[in-house]
Amino acid sequence: MIPFNKPFLTGKETQYIEDAVKSGKISGNGKYTQKCQEFFEKNFGFKKCLLATSCTDALEMAAILLDIQPGDEVIMPSFTFVSTANAFVLRGAKIVFADSRKDHPNIDEETLESLITPRTKAIVPVHYAGVACNMDAIMDIAEKHQIFVVEDAAQAIDSYYTGRDGKKRALGSIGHLAAFSFHETKNIISGEGGMLAINDARFIERAEIIWEKGTNRSAFFRGDVDKYGWVDIGSSFLPSEIIAAFLWAQLENLEKIQEKRKSHWLFYREALKDWAAEHKIELPQLPEYATNNGHMFYLVCQNIQQRSRLIAQLRDKGVHPVFHYISLHSSQFFEPFHDSRVLTESDRFADCLVRLPMYYELEPQQVTDKLLTYEYS
Ligand SMILES: *Cc1c(COP(=O)(O)O)cnc(C)c1O
């Protein structure tokens, strides 16, 4: 059986967890948390990083930091995971869902301007499959209308965007804020886990306070203040050192993990090129400004019937592909709140996209051999 995902362990995770436990400091913001945060700041150019218990929590921190109030509007793609929207719904925001591009599930930047109103507070681009959204276009619109950009970079670790200035920037370093995930289905994992990257320095001080339950505890431990107390709203967003120790073992192997995943991705693309053309199935496309980080390899079928048949045939042969998402604008929860706009591309990806197995120890040829015998008329 070839599963869809299999968490990869580098071998050092339990050693570092044991070290954290023996050190006697297992709550958050200790040695391993700081090592991880510094690693990200140094290697990816994020101004300030705070580990979080999940990407969902990092997005909730972002919504608090932007001071989202009831009735504020937040624009995001409909083709995304629920957490992108929930974080802002929890603050009372009205979500305005945008369609995907024709060539990619990412948000269609050309529709953005028409969705902006005087109440628009933020845009949340999602770098689907770790492939960059058109960030120059999005940042220009945001600047023009004085709104914030929060990158949902859950899938986008170690992926890059080259802007019109020719500079290559890590995804998550471009928006005012960005959220990453270390859930076991992502490239770099800690079971559950995430991180908030803060690129606009105005948010750093308050982010630490929100992170530490609304107290200025971080400043106290640095010796910046004499006493710590309740200074703002907040929650318990920081993970324990046990999680951070696990994550550190992964980060030490980031290059090795990434090389392997990217080689699987390239293998899939090469092996399936002719087959996909023959069956009129689309393979993932990379805009010229984007890189591939080996997070996900997907196919876009012609219609839902073809996808169901393809999934059924692969399952019969012991391979477990998966599909997602139901467009959020037509979800059970949100449908009553959605306006009448039809989001054609988002619905097409919801019906036609299927993700192939992708994990470190995968042998992609075992999947492609089975796909090449797929029958469809
Ligand atoms: C995985 C994912 C999340 C949620 O991440 P968690 O760490 O599980 O909270 C949010 N957005 C997107 C696009 C994701 O892929």
mmCIF file of C-alpha atoms and ligand atoms in Angstrom:
data_model
loop_
_atom_site.group_PDB
_atom_site.id
_atom_site.type_symbol
_atom_site.label_atom_id
_atom_site.label_comp_id
_atom_site.label_asym_id
_atom_site.label_seq_id
_atom_site.Cartn_x
_atom_site.Cartn_y
_atom_site.Cartn_z
ATOM 1 C CA MET A 1 0.000 0.000 0.000
ATOM 2 C CA ILE A 2 1.287 3.456 -0.884
ATOM 3 C CA PRO A 3 -0.226 5.969 1.545
ATOM 4 C CA PHE A 4 -0.831 9.597 0.698
ATOM 5 C CA ASN A 5 1.546 10.870 3.370
ATOM 6 C CA LYS A 6 4.107 9.373 5.724
ATOM 7 C CA PRO A 7 5.793 11.651 8.295
ATOM 8 C CA PHE A 8 9.583 11.586 7.875
ATOM 9 C CA LEU A 9 11.767 11.334 10.979
ATOM 10 C CA THR A 10 15.389 12.421 10.779
ATOM 11 C CA GLY A 11 16.456 10.210 13.723
ATOM 12 C CA LYS A 12 17.424 13.039 16.079
ATOM 13 C CA GLU A 13 13.927 14.025 17.218
ATOM 14 C CA THR A 14 13.797 11.879 20.364
ATOM 15 C CA GLN A 15 17.382 12.775 21.305
ATOM 16 C CA TYR A 16 16.571 16.493 21.294
ATOM 17 C CA ILE A 17 13.291 15.922 23.107
ATOM 18 C CA GLU A 18 15.193 13.992 25.785
ATOM 19 C CA ASP A 19 17.650 16.863 26.039
ATOM 20 C CA ALA A 20 14.802 19.357 26.466
ATOM 21 C CA VAL A 21 13.170 17.182 29.136
ATOM 22 C CA LYS A 22 16.429 16.673 31.049
ATOM 23 C CA SER A 23 17.221 20.369 30.955
ATOM 24 C CA GLY A 24 14.218 20.925 33.205
ATOM 25 C CA LYS A 25 12.708 23.588 30.909
ATOM 26 C CA ILE A 26 9.830 22.132 28.944
ATOM 27 C CA SER A 27 7.389 25.034 28.722
ATOM 28 C CA GLY A 28 7.674 27.415 25.762
ATOM 29 C CA ASN A 29 10.196 30.015 24.615
ATOM 30 C CA GLY A 30 13.310 28.129 25.751
ATOM 31 C CA LYS A 31 16.538 27.071 24.026
ATOM 32 C CA TYR A 32 14.997 25.059 21.172
ATOM 33 C CA THR A 33 12.296 27.629 20.442
ATOM 34 C CA GLN A 34 14.987 30.296 20.121
ATOM 35 C CA LYS A 35 17.215 28.097 17.951
ATOM 36 C CA CYS A 36 14.332 27.440 15.550
ATOM 37 C CA GLN A 37 13.254 31.079 15.401
ATOM 38 C CA GLU A 38 16.828 32.252 14.744
ATOM 39 C CA PHE A 39 17.230 29.630 12.033
ATOM 40 C CA PHE A 40 14.199 30.960 10.170
ATOM 41 C CA GLU A 41 15.159 34.614 10.626
ATOM 42 C CA LYS A 42 18.704 33.968 9.417
ATOM 43 C CA ASN A 43 17.947 31.667 6.484
ATOM 44 C CA PHE A 44 14.763 33.156 5.053
ATOM 45 C CA GLY A 45 14.947 36.855 5.855
ATOM 46 C CA PHE A 46 11.845 37.015 8.062
ATOM 47 C CA LYS A 47 12.269 39.998 10.377
ATOM 48 C CA LYS A 48 10.972 38.261 13.507
ATOM 49 C CA CYS A 49 9.631 34.743 14.014
ATOM 50 C CA LEU A 50 7.474 33.309 16.787
ATOM 51 C CA LEU A 51 6.799 29.578 16.914
ATOM 52 C CA ALA A 52 3.122 28.771 17.368
ATOM 53 C CA THR A 53 1.146 25.663 18.208
ATOM 54 C CA SER A 54 -0.197 25.537 14.633
ATOM 55 C CA CYS A 55 -0.554 27.607 11.492
ATOM 56 C CA THR A 56 -4.181 28.044 12.514
ATOM 57 C CA ASP A 57 -2.995 29.743 15.717
ATOM 58 C CA ALA A 58 -0.463 31.857 13.823
ATOM 59 C CA LEU A 59 -3.298 33.087 11.581
ATOM 60 C CA GLU A 60 -5.395 33.875 14.668
ATOM 61 C CA MET A 61 -2.472 35.893 16.054
ATOM 62 C CA ALA A 62 -2.301 37.774 12.754
ATOM 63 C CA ALA A 63 -6.011 38.631 12.934
ATOM 64 C CA ILE A 64 -5.595 39.970 16.492
ATOM 65 C CA LEU A 65 -2.479 41.938 15.499
ATOM 66 C CA LEU A 66 -4.279 43.614 12.602
ATOM 67 C CA ASP A 67 -6.990 44.614 15.060
ATOM 68 C CA ILE A 68 -9.721 43.107 12.898
ATOM 69 C CA GLN A 69 -13.115 44.375 14.125
ATOM 70 C CA PRO A 70 -16.653 43.102 13.461
ATOM 71 C CA GLY A 71 -17.659 44.101 9.947
ATOM 72 C CA ASP A 72 -14.124 44.519 8.618
ATOM 73 C CA GLU A 73 -13.663 42.764 5.297
ATOM 74 C CA VAL A 74 -10.882 40.312 4.510
ATOM 75 C CA ILE A 75 -10.221 39.026 0.991
ATOM 76 C CA MET A 76 -8.859 35.509 0.430
ATOM 77 C CA PRO A 77 -9.182 32.676 -2.086
ATOM 78 C CA SER A 78 -12.161 30.359 -1.716
ATOM 79 C CA PHE A 79 -9.940 27.400 -2.636
ATOM 80 C CA THR A 80 -8.099 27.071 0.686
ATOM 81 C CA PHE A 81 -8.170 25.351 4.059
ATOM 82 C CA VAL A 82 -10.780 26.491 6.617
ATOM 83 C CA SER A 83 -8.194 28.001 8.969
ATOM 84 C CA THR A 84 -7.371 30.800 6.533
ATOM 85 C CA ALA A 85 -10.931 32.048 6.981
ATOM 86 C CA ASN A 86 -11.744 30.940 10.547
ATOM 87 C CA ALA A 87 -8.973 33.041 12.056
ATOM 88 C CA PHE A 88 -10.657 36.207 10.773
ATOM 89 C CA VAL A 89 -14.249 34.999 11.286
ATOM 90 C CA LEU A 90 -13.398 34.577 14.978
ATOM 91 C CA ARG A 91 -12.747 38.348 15.156
ATOM 92 C CA GLY A 92 -16.073 39.124 13.447
ATOM 93 C CA ALA A 93 -14.689 39.808 9.970
ATOM 94 C CA LYS A 94 -16.721 39.454 6.823
ATOM 95 C CA ILE A 95 -14.877 37.148 4.440
ATOM 96 C CA VAL A 96 -14.879 38.086 0.767
ATOM 97 C CA PHE A 97 -13.850 35.058 -1.268
ATOM 98 C CA ALA A 98 -11.928 35.529 -4.501
ATOM 99 C CA ASP A 99 -11.664 33.126 -7.406
ATOM 100 C CA SER A 100 -8.552 31.157 -8.374
ATOM 101 C CA ARG A 101 -6.475 31.803 -11.467
ATOM 102 C CA LYS A 102 -7.268 29.753 -14.543
ATOM 103 C CA ASP A 103 -3.810 28.181 -14.606
ATOM 104 C CA HIS A 104 -3.361 27.736 -10.846
ATOM 105 C CA PRO A 105 -5.426 27.400 -7.647
ATOM 106 C CA ASN A 106 -3.773 30.575 -6.297
ATOM 107 C CA ILE A 107 -5.863 33.732 -5.902
ATOM 108 C CA ASP A 108 -6.569 35.572 -9.166
ATOM 109 C CA GLU A 109 -4.862 38.889 -8.533
ATOM 110 C CA GLU A 110 -6.734 40.460 -11.427
ATOM 111 C CA THR A 111 -10.067 40.188 -9.600
ATOM 112 C CA LEU A 112 -8.777 41.720 -6.351
ATOM 113 C CA GLU A 113 -9.265 45.395 -7.031
ATOM 114 C CA SER A 114 -12.984 44.912 -7.779
ATOM 115 C CA LEU A 115 -13.454 43.266 -4.352
ATOM 116 C CA ILE A 116 -12.013 46.120 -2.311
ATOM 117 C CA THR A 117 -14.379 48.416 -0.377
ATOM 118 C CA PRO A 118 -13.749 51.102 2.282
ATOM 119 C CA ARG A 119 -14.083 48.317 4.905
ATOM 120 C CA THR A 120 -11.402 46.066 3.428
ATOM 121 C CA LYS A 121 -8.713 45.535 6.048
ATOM 122 C CA ALA A 122 -6.558 42.729 4.667
ATOM 123 C CA ILE A 123 -5.784 40.372 1.799
ATOM 124 C CA VAL A 124 -4.691 36.827 2.623
ATOM 125 C CA PRO A 125 -2.980 35.209 -0.361
ATOM 126 C CA VAL A 126 -2.417 31.461 0.025
ATOM 127 C CA HIS A 127 0.675 30.056 -1.692
ATOM 128 C CA TYR A 128 -1.032 26.855 -2.802
ATOM 129 C CA ALA A 129 1.299 23.850 -3.159
ATOM 130 C CA GLY A 130 4.141 26.153 -2.097
ATOM 131 C CA VAL A 131 3.887 28.102 -5.364
ATOM 132 C CA ALA A 132 4.053 31.884 -5.056
ATOM 133 C CA CYS A 133 1.074 34.126 -5.669
ATOM 134 C CA ASN A 134 1.764 37.202 -7.804
ATOM 135 C CA MET A 135 3.116 39.190 -4.865
ATOM 136 C CA ASP A 136 4.128 42.382 -6.700
ATOM 137 C CA ALA A 137 0.562 42.798 -7.956
ATOM 138 C CA ILE A 138 -0.904 42.006 -4.527
ATOM 139 C CA MET A 139 1.456 44.306 -2.599
ATOM 140 C CA ASP A 140 0.792 47.148 -5.069
ATOM 141 C CA ILE A 141 -2.966 46.880 -4.548
ATOM 142 C CA ALA A 142 -2.493 46.657 -0.779
ATOM 143 C CA GLU A 143 -0.302 49.738 -0.715
ATOM 144 C CA LYS A 144 -2.640 51.722 -2.926
ATOM 145 C CA HIS A 145 -5.619 50.996 -0.664
ATOM 146 C CA GLN A 146 -3.646 50.957 2.622
ATOM 147 C CA ILE A 147 -4.562 47.425 3.580
ATOM 148 C CA PHE A 148 -2.498 44.648 5.114
ATOM 149 C CA VAL A 149 -1.236 41.443 3.529
ATOM 150 C CA VAL A 150 -1.013 38.211 5.542
ATOM 151 C CA GLU A 151 0.615 35.404 3.576
ATOM 152 C CA ASP A 152 -0.854 31.981 4.324
ATOM 153 C CA ALA A 153 2.470 30.239 3.769
ATOM 154 C CA ALA A 154 1.376 26.994 5.458
ATOM 155 C CA GLN A 155 2.622 24.972 2.466
ATOM 156 C CA ALA A 156 5.355 27.335 1.383
ATOM 157 C CA ILE A 157 8.473 26.710 3.448
ATOM 158 C CA ASP A 158 11.677 27.147 1.420
ATOM 159 C CA SER A 159 9.905 28.469 -1.647
ATOM 160 C CA TYR A 160 10.640 31.757 -3.385
ATOM 161 C CA TYR A 161 9.239 34.627 -5.405
ATOM 162 C CA THR A 162 11.260 36.710 -7.833
ATOM 163 C CA GLY A 163 9.780 40.185 -8.137
ATOM 164 C CA ARG A 164 10.095 42.734 -10.906
ATOM 165 C CA ASP A 165 13.167 44.153 -9.124
ATOM 166 C CA GLY A 166 14.855 40.816 -9.878
ATOM 167 C CA LYS A 167 15.259 39.965 -6.177
ATOM 168 C CA LYS A 168 14.452 36.462 -5.027
ATOM 169 C CA ARG A 169 12.551 36.516 -1.733
ATOM 170 C CA ALA A 170 11.401 33.655 0.493
ATOM 171 C CA LEU A 171 7.638 33.243 0.616
ATOM 172 C CA GLY A 172 6.499 34.531 3.979
ATOM 173 C CA SER A 173 8.981 37.424 3.925
ATOM 174 C CA ILE A 174 6.929 39.691 1.644
ATOM 175 C CA GLY A 175 3.581 40.415 3.351
ATOM 176 C CA HIS A 176 3.296 42.353 6.614
ATOM 177 C CA LEU A 177 2.751 39.015 8.366
ATOM 178 C CA ALA A 178 2.934 35.355 7.335
ATOM 179 C CA ALA A 179 1.863 32.034 8.828
ATOM 180 C CA PHE A 180 3.586 28.651 8.389
ATOM 181 C CA SER A 181 2.529 25.116 9.315
ATOM 182 C CA PHE A 182 4.572 22.203 10.661
ATOM 183 C CA HIS A 183 1.630 19.803 10.646
ATOM 184 C CA GLU A 184 2.717 16.243 9.822
ATOM 185 C CA THR A 185 1.436 16.595 6.243
ATOM 186 C CA LYS A 186 3.800 19.488 5.464
ATOM 187 C CA ASN A 187 7.484 19.389 4.390
ATOM 188 C CA ILE A 188 9.005 20.222 7.791
ATOM 189 C CA ILE A 189 7.013 18.842 10.689
ATOM 190 C CA SER A 190 6.530 18.774 14.451
ATOM 191 C CA GLY A 191 3.250 16.813 14.616
ATOM 192 C CA GLU A 192 1.163 19.910 15.117
ATOM 193 C CA GLY A 193 3.027 23.204 14.918
ATOM 194 C CA GLY A 194 3.309 26.522 13.175
ATOM 195 C CA MET A 195 4.971 29.900 13.117
ATOM 196 C CA LEU A 196 4.140 33.553 12.690
ATOM 197 C CA ALA A 197 6.659 35.583 10.667
ATOM 198 C CA ILE A 198 6.510 39.325 11.299
ATOM 199 C CA ASN A 199 8.036 41.425 8.548
ATOM 200 C CA ASP A 200 6.591 44.803 9.538
ATOM 201 C CA ALA A 201 8.547 45.817 12.655
ATOM 202 C CA ARG A 202 5.598 47.805 14.034
ATOM 203 C CA PHE A 203 3.952 44.507 14.995
ATOM 204 C CA ILE A 204 6.850 42.827 16.805
ATOM 205 C CA GLU A 205 6.362 44.096 20.346
ATOM 206 C CA ARG A 206 2.627 43.450 20.413
ATOM 207 C CA ALA A 207 3.041 40.038 18.769
ATOM 208 C CA GLU A 208 5.167 38.832 21.697
ATOM 209 C CA ILE A 209 2.502 40.019 24.124
ATOM 210 C CA ILE A 210 -0.365 38.306 22.290
ATOM 211 C CA TRP A 211 1.804 35.170 22.099
ATOM 212 C CA GLU A 212 2.300 35.138 25.893
ATOM 213 C CA LYS A 213 -1.373 35.359 26.934
ATOM 214 C CA GLY A 214 -1.546 39.146 26.746
ATOM 215 C CA THR A 215 1.324 39.668 29.191
ATOM 216 C CA ASN A 216 4.701 41.327 28.742
ATOM 217 C CA ARG A 217 6.460 38.218 30.047
ATOM 218 C CA SER A 218 8.960 38.064 27.154
ATOM 219 C CA ALA A 219 10.120 41.630 27.851
ATOM 220 C CA PHE A 220 10.374 40.781 31.573
ATOM 221 C CA PHE A 221 12.665 37.793 30.946
ATOM 222 C CA ARG A 222 14.866 39.939 28.730
ATOM 223 C CA GLY A 223 15.141 42.427 31.601
ATOM 224 C CA ASP A 224 13.344 45.186 29.663
ATOM 225 C CA VAL A 225 10.679 45.666 32.364
ATOM 226 C CA ASP A 226 10.704 45.072 36.178
ATOM 227 C CA LYS A 227 7.370 43.303 36.466
ATOM 228 C CA TYR A 228 5.129 41.493 34.093
ATOM 229 C CA GLY A 229 1.381 41.711 33.949
ATOM 230 C CA TRP A 230 -1.719 41.834 31.816
ATOM 231 C CA VAL A 231 -1.260 44.490 29.140
ATOM 232 C CA ASP A 232 -3.382 43.365 26.142
ATOM 233 C CA ILE A 233 -5.585 40.545 24.870
ATOM 234 C CA GLY A 234 -3.799 37.328 23.976
ATOM 235 C CA SER A 235 -3.821 33.579 24.294
ATOM 236 C CA SER A 236 -1.472 30.634 24.769
ATOM 237 C CA PHE A 237 -0.032 30.510 21.277
ATOM 238 C CA LEU A 238 3.473 29.255 22.055
ATOM 239 C CA PRO A 239 4.403 25.572 21.788
ATOM 240 C CA SER A 240 6.299 23.674 24.480
ATOM 241 C CA GLU A 241 10.030 23.023 24.183
ATOM 242 C CA ILE A 242 9.213 19.374 23.429
ATOM 243 C CA ILE A 243 7.654 20.439 20.122
ATOM 244 C CA ALA A 244 10.450 22.908 19.379
ATOM 245 C CA ALA A 245 13.082 20.211 20.033
ATOM 246 C CA PHE A 246 11.376 17.942 17.504
ATOM 247 C CA LEU A 247 11.250 20.775 14.995
ATOM 248 C CA TRP A 248 14.946 21.532 15.461
ATOM 249 C CA ALA A 249 15.859 17.986 14.366
ATOM 250 C CA GLN A 250 13.856 18.596 11.198
ATOM 251 C CA LEU A 251 15.414 21.985 10.512
ATOM 252 C CA GLU A 252 18.928 20.533 10.717
ATOM 253 C CA ASN A 253 17.882 18.332 7.787
ATOM 254 C CA LEU A 254 15.942 20.893 5.788
ATOM 255 C CA GLU A 255 18.181 20.741 2.726
ATOM 256 C CA LYS A 256 18.166 16.959 2.597
ATOM 257 C CA ILE A 257 14.376 16.804 2.977
ATOM 258 C CA GLN A 258 13.829 19.454 0.338
ATOM 259 C CA GLU A 259 16.172 17.883 -2.191
ATOM 260 C CA LYS A 260 14.387 14.572 -1.903
ATOM 261 C CA ARG A 261 10.876 16.008 -2.197
ATOM 262 C CA LYS A 262 11.816 18.175 -5.157
ATOM 263 C CA SER A 263 13.345 15.192 -6.939
ATOM 264 C CA HIS A 264 10.083 13.232 -6.470
ATOM 265 C CA TRP A 265 8.169 16.197 -7.890
ATOM 266 C CA LEU A 266 10.415 16.390 -10.966
ATOM 267 C CA PHE A 267 10.156 12.638 -11.449
ATOM 268 C CA TYR A 268 6.352 12.827 -11.427
ATOM 269 C CA ARG A 269 6.337 15.671 -13.946
ATOM 270 C CA GLU A 270 8.690 13.953 -16.353
ATOM 271 C CA ALA A 271 7.090 10.515 -16.099
ATOM 272 C CA LEU A 272 3.539 11.834 -16.534
ATOM 273 C CA LYS A 273 4.049 14.452 -19.231
ATOM 274 C CA ASP A 274 2.889 12.458 -22.273
ATOM 275 C CA TRP A 275 0.315 10.477 -20.333
ATOM 276 C CA ALA A 276 -1.320 13.657 -19.026
ATOM 277 C CA ALA A 277 -1.481 15.201 -22.497
ATOM 278 C CA GLU A 278 -3.072 12.031 -23.862
ATOM 279 C CA HIS A 279 -5.824 12.071 -21.209
ATOM 280 C CA LYS A 280 -6.225 15.867 -21.232
ATOM 281 C CA ILE A 281 -5.143 16.036 -17.590
ATOM 282 C CA GLU A 282 -3.288 19.171 -16.442
ATOM 283 C CA LEU A 283 -0.021 18.958 -14.536
ATOM 284 C CA PRO A 284 1.027 21.689 -12.039
ATOM 285 C CA GLN A 285 2.164 24.927 -13.657
ATOM 286 C CA LEU A 286 4.800 27.251 -12.255
ATOM 287 C CA PRO A 287 4.612 30.954 -13.109
ATOM 288 C CA GLU A 288 8.018 32.347 -14.118
ATOM 289 C CA TYR A 289 8.307 34.246 -10.814
ATOM 290 C CA ALA A 290 7.776 31.152 -8.635
ATOM 291 C CA THR A 291 9.858 28.183 -7.458
ATOM 292 C CA ASN A 292 8.738 24.689 -6.566
ATOM 293 C CA ASN A 293 9.378 23.456 -2.994
ATOM 294 C CA GLY A 294 8.261 19.860 -3.485
ATOM 295 C CA HIS A 295 5.298 20.253 -1.180
ATOM 296 C CA MET A 296 2.657 18.816 -3.448
ATOM 297 C CA PHE A 297 2.196 17.172 -6.823
ATOM 298 C CA TYR A 298 -1.332 17.354 -8.161
ATOM 299 C CA LEU A 299 -3.299 16.571 -11.308
ATOM 300 C CA VAL A 300 -6.268 18.534 -12.617
ATOM 301 C CA CYS A 301 -8.729 16.203 -14.349
ATOM 302 C CA GLN A 302 -11.216 17.269 -17.029
ATOM 303 C CA ASN A 303 -14.194 16.784 -14.744
ATOM 304 C CA ILE A 304 -15.306 15.150 -11.523
ATOM 305 C CA GLN A 305 -16.178 11.858 -13.277
ATOM 306 C CA GLN A 306 -12.660 11.465 -14.590
ATOM 307 C CA ARG A 307 -11.241 12.283 -11.166
ATOM 308 C CA SER A 308 -13.482 9.764 -9.367
ATOM 309 C CA ARG A 309 -12.517 7.085 -11.838
ATOM 310 C CA LEU A 310 -8.817 7.852 -11.533
ATOM 311 C CA ILE A 311 -8.964 7.753 -7.727
ATOM 312 C CA ALA A 312 -10.940 4.490 -7.742
ATOM 313 C CA GLN A 313 -8.475 2.826 -10.123
ATOM 314 C CA LEU A 314 -5.459 3.906 -8.081
ATOM 315 C CA ARG A 315 -7.057 2.739 -4.811
ATOM 316 C CA ASP A 316 -7.688 -0.665 -6.411
ATOM 317 C CA LYS A 317 -3.974 -0.825 -7.066
ATOM 318 C CA GLY A 318 -3.034 0.154 -3.513
ATOM 319 C CA VAL A 319 -2.193 3.821 -4.088
ATOM 320 C CA HIS A 320 -3.982 6.441 -1.993
ATOM 321 C CA PRO A 321 -4.349 9.827 -3.656
ATOM 322 C CA VAL A 322 -6.557 12.458 -1.993
ATOM 323 C CA PHE A 323 -8.557 15.460 -3.105
ATOM 324 C CA HIS A 324 -9.466 18.741 -1.380
ATOM 325 C CA TYR A 325 -10.779 21.463 -0.838
ATOM 326 C CA ILE A 326 -14.518 22.089 -1.022
ATOM 327 C CA SER A 327 -14.545 25.754 -2.083
ATOM 328 C CA LEU A 328 -15.173 27.625 1.151
ATOM 329 C CA HIS A 329 -17.804 29.904 -0.406
ATOM 330 C CA SER A 330 -19.990 26.833 -1.021
ATOM 331 C CA SER A 331 -19.220 25.071 2.283
ATOM 332 C CA GLN A 332 -22.040 24.166 4.660
ATOM 333 C CA PHE A 333 -20.936 26.865 7.096
ATOM 334 C CA PHE A 334 -20.360 29.738 4.706
ATOM 335 C CA GLU A 335 -22.813 29.245 1.868
ATOM 336 C CA PRO A 336 -25.601 31.288 3.555
ATOM 337 C CA PHE A 337 -23.203 34.271 3.872
ATOM 338 C CA HIS A 338 -21.814 34.196 0.347
ATOM 339 C CA ASP A 339 -22.951 36.778 -2.182
ATOM 340 C CA SER A 340 -24.089 35.609 -5.593
ATOM 341 C CA ARG A 341 -20.703 35.684 -7.340
ATOM 342 C CA VAL A 342 -19.870 32.441 -9.128
ATOM 343 C CA LEU A 343 -16.267 31.369 -8.517
ATOM 344 C CA THR A 344 -15.779 29.168 -11.547
ATOM 345 C CA GLU A 345 -12.121 28.286 -11.220
ATOM 346 C CA SER A 346 -12.288 27.616 -7.491
ATOM 347 C CA ASP A 347 -15.165 25.199 -8.108
ATOM 348 C CA ARG A 348 -13.299 23.578 -10.977
ATOM 349 C CA PHE A 349 -10.256 22.863 -8.781
ATOM 350 C CA ALA A 350 -12.568 21.589 -6.030
ATOM 351 C CA ASP A 351 -14.095 19.106 -8.509
ATOM 352 C CA CYS A 352 -11.075 18.155 -10.587
ATOM 353 C CA LEU A 353 -7.870 18.412 -8.543
ATOM 354 C CA VAL A 354 -6.262 15.293 -7.072
ATOM 355 C CA ARG A 355 -3.053 15.107 -5.044
ATOM 356 C CA LEU A 356 -0.621 12.241 -5.556
ATOM 357 C CA PRO A 357 1.322 10.648 -2.672
ATOM 358 C CA MET A 358 4.261 12.830 -1.658
ATOM 359 C CA TYR A 359 6.655 12.056 1.183
ATOM 360 C CA TYR A 360 10.370 11.601 1.765
ATOM 361 C CA GLU A 361 10.489 7.807 1.549
ATOM 362 C CA LEU A 362 8.184 7.596 -1.473
ATOM 363 C CA GLU A 363 9.278 5.779 -4.607
ATOM 364 C CA PRO A 364 7.341 7.822 -7.146
ATOM 365 C CA GLN A 365 7.813 5.276 -9.905
ATOM 366 C CA GLN A 366 5.536 2.904 -7.980
ATOM 367 C CA VAL A 367 2.798 5.505 -8.409
ATOM 368 C CA THR A 368 3.513 6.495 -12.004
ATOM 369 C CA ASP A 369 3.708 2.839 -13.150
ATOM 370 C CA LYS A 370 0.131 2.419 -11.929
ATOM 371 C CA LEU A 371 -1.077 5.691 -13.393
ATOM 372 C CA LEU A 372 0.285 4.831 -16.823
ATOM 373 C CA THR A 373 -2.110 1.883 -17.025
ATOM 374 C CA TYR A 374 -5.089 4.077 -16.165
ATOM 375 C CA GLU A 375 -8.039 3.582 -18.491
ATOM 376 C CA TYR A 376 -10.539 6.226 -19.375
ATOM 377 C CA SER A 377 -12.614 6.765 -22.436
HETATM 378 C C1 LIG B 1 -2.141 23.074 6.566
HETATM 379 C C2 LIG B 1 -2.746 24.390 6.269
HETATM 380 C C3 LIG B 1 -3.227 25.251 7.267
HETATM 381 C C4 LIG B 1 -3.352 24.840 8.707
HETATM 382 O O1 LIG B 1 -2.172 24.457 9.309
HETATM 383 P P1 LIG B 1 -2.186 23.843 10.782
HETATM 384 O O2 LIG B 1 -0.753 23.920 11.205
HETATM 385 O O3 LIG B 1 -2.695 22.453 10.670
HETATM 386 O O4 LIG B 1 -3.062 24.704 11.633
HETATM 387 C C5 LIG B 1 -3.686 26.503 6.906
HETATM 388 N N1 LIG B 1 -3.686 26.905 5.621
HETATM 389 C C6 LIG B 1 -3.262 26.093 4.632
HETATM 390 C C7 LIG B 1 -3.267 26.607 3.223
HETATM 391 C C8 LIG B 1 -2.777 24.814 4.915
HETATM 392 O O5 LIG B 1 -2.357 24.016 3.913
#
